[in-house]
Amino acid sequence: NAGVTQTPKFRVLKTGQSMTLLCAQDMNHEYMYWYRQDPGMGLRLIHYSVGEGTTAKGEVPDGYNVSRLKKQNFLLGLESAAPSQTSVYFCASKRNRQNTEAFFGQGTRLTVV
Amino acid sequence: TQLLEQSPQFLSIQEGENLTVYCNSSSVFSSLQWYRQEPGEGPVLLVTVVTGGEVKKLKRLTFQFGDARKDSSLHITAAQPGDTGLYLCAGVEYGNKLVFGAGTILRVKS
């Protein structure tokens, strides 16, 4: 049972470079989320999706874009990385509106230099 | 977006002591959750509380949801080193968003 898988686990980017973080879930969940976690700030919601083909902004969406072309995948893109985007990124999914338990991936540690 | 405030931010106690962590908001959530996160891992759900005044127990952990559904507490009895970790409360905004507090880092020394 893979659950929620994030790729890659670690990455170092130079300022201005772009990259895509991939989140894949094999639980047939409708809802998917991208968070960033910084020391002392908990998990902050970047973008989320309530179903295939839909996306919505969270608390801190600036500098990020997302796509949900397939139900099982949720991609997070950084068009032009900045040092302020150095963080640990977590993807999560949950079954639907009624089921509130979220399942998290193991995180992607991103450093922008 | 509704904000959740957790306190304390950091707690260091001896094995066998009791502790309480608080999670407060000025807004109402449809339900509130507590997660535990260990280093290098994603958060894992401990409990969901839905009804105002609800109390749930999970072994030595007791979770309470405030009557007005704006606050919650986590009480650990006789803490053990294995309880060490980051405890996060999360509010469910009527089915869609999951909003997290900043977390409480708990360290239990043997």
Short mmCIF file of C-alpha atoms in Angstrom, two decimals:
data_model
loop_
_atom_site.label_atom_id
_atom_site.label_comp_id
_atom_site.label_asym_id
_atom_site.label_seq_id
_atom_site.Cartn_x
_atom_site.Cartn_y
_atom_site.Cartn_z
CA ASN A 1 0.00 0.00 0.00
CA ALA A 2 1.83 3.07 -1.28
CA GLY A 3 -0.67 5.68 -0.03
CA VAL A 4 0.65 9.14 -0.89
CA THR A 5 3.98 9.31 -2.69
CA GLN A 6 5.96 12.49 -3.26
CA THR A 7 8.73 12.90 -5.82
CA PRO A 8 11.48 13.99 -5.38
CA LYS A 9 12.37 13.73 -1.68
CA PHE A 10 15.16 16.31 -1.82
CA ARG A 11 16.09 19.02 -4.29
CA VAL A 12 18.42 22.01 -4.45
CA LEU A 13 17.52 24.75 -6.92
CA LYS A 14 19.23 27.94 -7.96
CA THR A 15 17.26 31.16 -7.76
CA GLY A 16 15.19 31.57 -10.92
CA GLN A 17 15.08 27.90 -11.84
CA SER A 18 11.79 26.09 -12.25
CA MET A 19 10.69 22.68 -11.08
CA THR A 20 7.66 20.48 -10.56
CA LEU A 21 6.87 18.43 -7.48
CA LEU A 22 4.76 15.36 -8.08
CA CYS A 23 2.23 13.90 -5.67
CA ALA A 24 0.60 10.56 -6.45
CA GLN A 25 -2.06 8.76 -4.43
CA ASP A 26 -3.43 5.27 -5.03
CA MET A 27 -6.47 5.50 -2.73
CA ASN A 28 -8.90 6.98 -5.27
CA HIS A 29 -9.24 10.11 -3.13
CA GLU A 30 -11.10 13.12 -4.47
CA TYR A 31 -9.35 15.84 -2.46
CA MET A 32 -5.68 16.65 -2.63
CA TYR A 33 -3.61 19.37 -0.94
CA TRP A 34 -0.19 20.97 -1.10
CA TYR A 35 1.29 22.46 2.08
CA ARG A 36 4.60 24.00 3.00
CA GLN A 37 6.06 23.59 6.47
CA ASP A 38 8.45 26.11 7.95
CA PRO A 39 9.84 26.19 11.50
CA GLY A 40 7.37 27.70 13.97
CA MET A 41 4.67 28.13 11.33
CA GLY A 42 3.06 24.74 11.09
CA LEU A 43 1.60 23.67 7.77
CA ARG A 44 0.37 26.40 5.46
CA LEU A 45 -1.96 25.53 2.59
CA ILE A 46 -0.64 26.49 -0.85
CA HIS A 47 -3.27 25.09 -3.22
CA TYR A 48 -5.83 22.33 -3.11
CA SER A 49 -8.12 20.35 -5.38
CA VAL A 50 -11.55 18.90 -4.72
CA GLY A 51 -11.55 16.71 -7.82
CA GLU A 52 -9.93 15.97 -11.15
CA GLY A 53 -9.60 19.10 -13.24
CA THR A 54 -10.25 21.50 -10.34
CA THR A 55 -7.83 23.59 -8.28
CA ALA A 56 -8.21 26.37 -5.72
CA LYS A 57 -5.90 28.75 -3.87
CA GLY A 58 -4.97 28.27 -0.26
CA GLU A 59 -3.32 30.64 2.22
CA VAL A 60 0.02 31.13 0.42
CA PRO A 61 -0.46 30.53 -3.34
CA ASP A 62 1.86 33.22 -4.74
CA GLY A 63 4.79 31.86 -6.74
CA TYR A 64 3.21 28.42 -7.17
CA ASN A 65 0.95 26.81 -9.73
CA VAL A 66 -0.81 23.45 -9.64
CA SER A 67 -2.53 21.03 -11.96
CA ARG A 68 -4.82 18.03 -11.42
CA LEU A 69 -5.15 16.49 -14.87
CA LYS A 70 -5.54 12.98 -13.44
CA LYS A 71 -7.39 12.11 -10.27
CA GLN A 72 -4.40 10.33 -8.76
CA ASN A 73 -1.84 13.07 -9.40
CA PHE A 74 -1.46 16.61 -8.08
CA LEU A 75 1.47 18.62 -9.42
CA LEU A 76 3.00 21.66 -7.75
CA GLY A 77 5.08 23.94 -9.96
CA LEU A 78 7.55 26.67 -9.10
CA GLU A 79 8.02 28.86 -12.16
CA SER A 80 10.94 30.94 -10.87
CA ALA A 81 12.26 29.69 -7.54
CA ALA A 82 13.16 32.18 -4.81
CA PRO A 83 15.08 31.62 -1.55
CA SER A 84 11.82 32.33 0.33
CA GLN A 85 10.47 29.11 -1.15
CA THR A 86 13.03 27.04 0.73
CA SER A 87 10.83 24.76 2.79
CA VAL A 88 9.54 21.25 3.29
CA TYR A 89 6.55 20.56 1.05
CA PHE A 90 3.86 18.05 1.97
CA CYS A 91 1.13 16.64 -0.16
CA ALA A 92 -2.02 15.19 1.39
CA SER A 93 -5.21 13.57 0.18
CA LYS A 94 -8.59 12.73 1.63
CA ARG A 95 -11.42 10.61 0.33
CA ASN A 96 -14.17 13.19 -0.09
CA ARG A 97 -16.04 16.02 1.63
CA GLN A 98 -17.56 13.77 4.29
CA ASN A 99 -14.39 11.89 5.18
CA THR A 100 -12.05 14.30 6.93
CA GLU A 101 -8.97 12.14 7.58
CA ALA A 102 -6.04 13.40 5.53
CA PHE A 103 -3.17 11.13 4.53
CA PHE A 104 0.21 12.74 4.03
CA GLY A 105 3.25 11.97 1.94
CA GLN A 106 6.73 11.96 3.46
CA GLY A 107 7.60 15.42 2.23
CA THR A 108 9.98 17.08 -0.23
CA ARG A 109 12.82 19.14 1.21
CA LEU A 110 13.52 21.99 -1.20
CA THR A 111 16.43 24.39 -0.86
CA VAL A 112 16.70 27.42 -3.12
CA VAL A 113 20.16 29.02 -3.18
CA THR B 1 -9.06 31.67 6.23
CA GLN B 2 -9.70 30.88 9.87
CA LEU B 3 -6.65 30.88 12.14
CA LEU B 4 -5.76 28.30 14.76
CA GLU B 5 -3.46 29.21 17.64
CA GLN B 6 -1.67 26.49 19.54
CA SER B 7 -0.01 26.76 22.92
CA PRO B 8 2.54 26.17 24.15
CA GLN B 9 4.90 26.20 21.19
CA PHE B 10 7.42 24.00 22.97
CA LEU B 11 7.16 21.70 25.97
CA SER B 12 9.95 19.75 27.63
CA ILE B 13 8.93 17.47 30.49
CA GLN B 14 10.10 14.45 32.43
CA GLU B 15 8.75 10.98 31.84
CA GLY B 16 5.66 10.37 33.94
CA GLU B 17 4.44 13.98 34.00
CA ASN B 18 1.07 15.11 32.65
CA LEU B 19 0.63 17.85 30.06
CA THR B 20 -2.04 19.72 28.14
CA VAL B 21 -1.78 21.35 24.73
CA TYR B 22 -4.35 23.93 23.62
CA CYS B 23 -5.75 24.88 20.24
CA ASN B 24 -7.89 28.00 19.95
CA SER B 25 -9.71 29.85 17.19
CA SER B 26 -12.09 32.78 16.96
CA SER B 27 -14.11 30.90 14.37
CA VAL B 28 -16.19 27.74 14.28
CA PHE B 29 -15.00 24.65 12.45
CA SER B 30 -17.12 21.73 11.30
CA SER B 31 -14.65 19.46 13.07
CA LEU B 32 -11.20 19.60 14.57
CA GLN B 33 -8.36 17.14 14.28
CA TRP B 34 -5.12 16.37 16.06
CA TYR B 35 -2.12 15.03 14.19
CA ARG B 36 1.28 13.84 15.36
CA GLN B 37 4.37 14.29 13.24
CA GLU B 38 7.79 12.71 13.70
CA PRO B 39 11.00 14.04 12.11
CA GLY B 40 11.24 13.28 8.41
CA GLU B 41 7.66 12.07 8.20
CA GLY B 42 4.29 13.52 7.31
CA PRO B 43 1.64 14.13 9.98
CA VAL B 44 -0.51 11.19 11.04
CA LEU B 45 -4.06 11.61 12.28
CA LEU B 46 -4.68 10.86 15.97
CA VAL B 47 -8.32 11.86 16.34
CA THR B 48 -11.21 13.87 14.90
CA VAL B 49 -13.71 15.61 17.16
CA VAL B 50 -16.99 16.76 15.69
CA THR B 51 -19.55 17.56 18.37
CA GLY B 52 -19.25 20.50 20.76
CA GLY B 53 -18.25 19.22 24.22
CA GLU B 54 -17.06 15.90 22.80
CA VAL B 55 -14.34 14.02 24.67
CA LYS B 56 -12.35 11.21 23.08
CA LYS B 57 -9.72 9.02 24.67
CA LEU B 58 -6.88 7.21 22.94
CA LYS B 59 -4.96 5.26 25.57
CA ARG B 60 -3.18 7.95 27.63
CA LEU B 61 -4.34 10.79 25.34
CA THR B 62 -7.59 12.66 26.00
CA PHE B 63 -8.99 15.06 23.41
CA GLN B 64 -11.72 17.58 24.08
CA PHE B 65 -13.69 19.81 21.71
CA GLY B 66 -15.04 23.02 23.19
CA ASP B 67 -18.77 23.51 23.54
CA ALA B 68 -18.72 26.30 20.93
CA ARG B 69 -16.52 24.22 18.56
CA LYS B 70 -13.83 26.91 18.48
CA ASP B 71 -11.22 25.28 20.67
CA SER B 72 -9.76 21.95 21.62
CA SER B 73 -7.27 20.46 24.02
CA LEU B 74 -5.02 17.44 24.10
CA HIS B 75 -4.10 16.02 27.49
CA ILE B 76 -1.42 13.36 27.90
CA THR B 77 -1.27 11.40 31.14
CA ALA B 78 2.03 9.96 32.35
CA ALA B 79 4.00 11.03 29.30
CA GLN B 80 6.58 8.64 27.88
CA PRO B 81 9.63 9.27 25.67
CA GLY B 82 7.72 7.70 22.79
CA ASP B 83 5.25 10.59 22.96
CA THR B 84 7.99 12.96 21.76
CA GLY B 85 7.03 14.70 18.53
CA LEU B 86 5.22 17.63 16.94
CA TYR B 87 1.51 17.82 17.73
CA LEU B 88 -0.64 19.72 15.27
CA CYS B 89 -4.26 20.70 15.51
CA ALA B 90 -6.21 21.18 12.29
CA GLY B 91 -9.59 22.69 11.62
CA VAL B 92 -11.82 21.34 8.89
CA GLU B 93 -13.57 24.18 7.08
CA TYR B 94 -16.88 22.55 6.25
CA GLY B 95 -15.43 19.72 4.21
CA ASN B 96 -12.91 21.42 1.98
CA LYS B 97 -9.89 23.13 3.46
CA LEU B 98 -7.81 21.68 6.24
CA VAL B 99 -6.17 24.51 8.21
CA PHE B 100 -3.35 23.83 10.64
CA GLY B 101 -2.05 25.48 13.77
CA ALA B 102 1.68 26.16 14.20
CA GLY B 103 2.16 23.04 16.31
CA THR B 104 3.53 22.13 19.73
CA ILE B 105 6.91 20.45 19.96
CA LEU B 106 6.85 17.95 22.81
CA ARG B 107 10.00 16.46 24.27
CA VAL B 108 9.69 13.83 26.97
CA LYS B 109 12.91 13.08 28.79
CA SER B 110 13.58 9.74 30.45
#
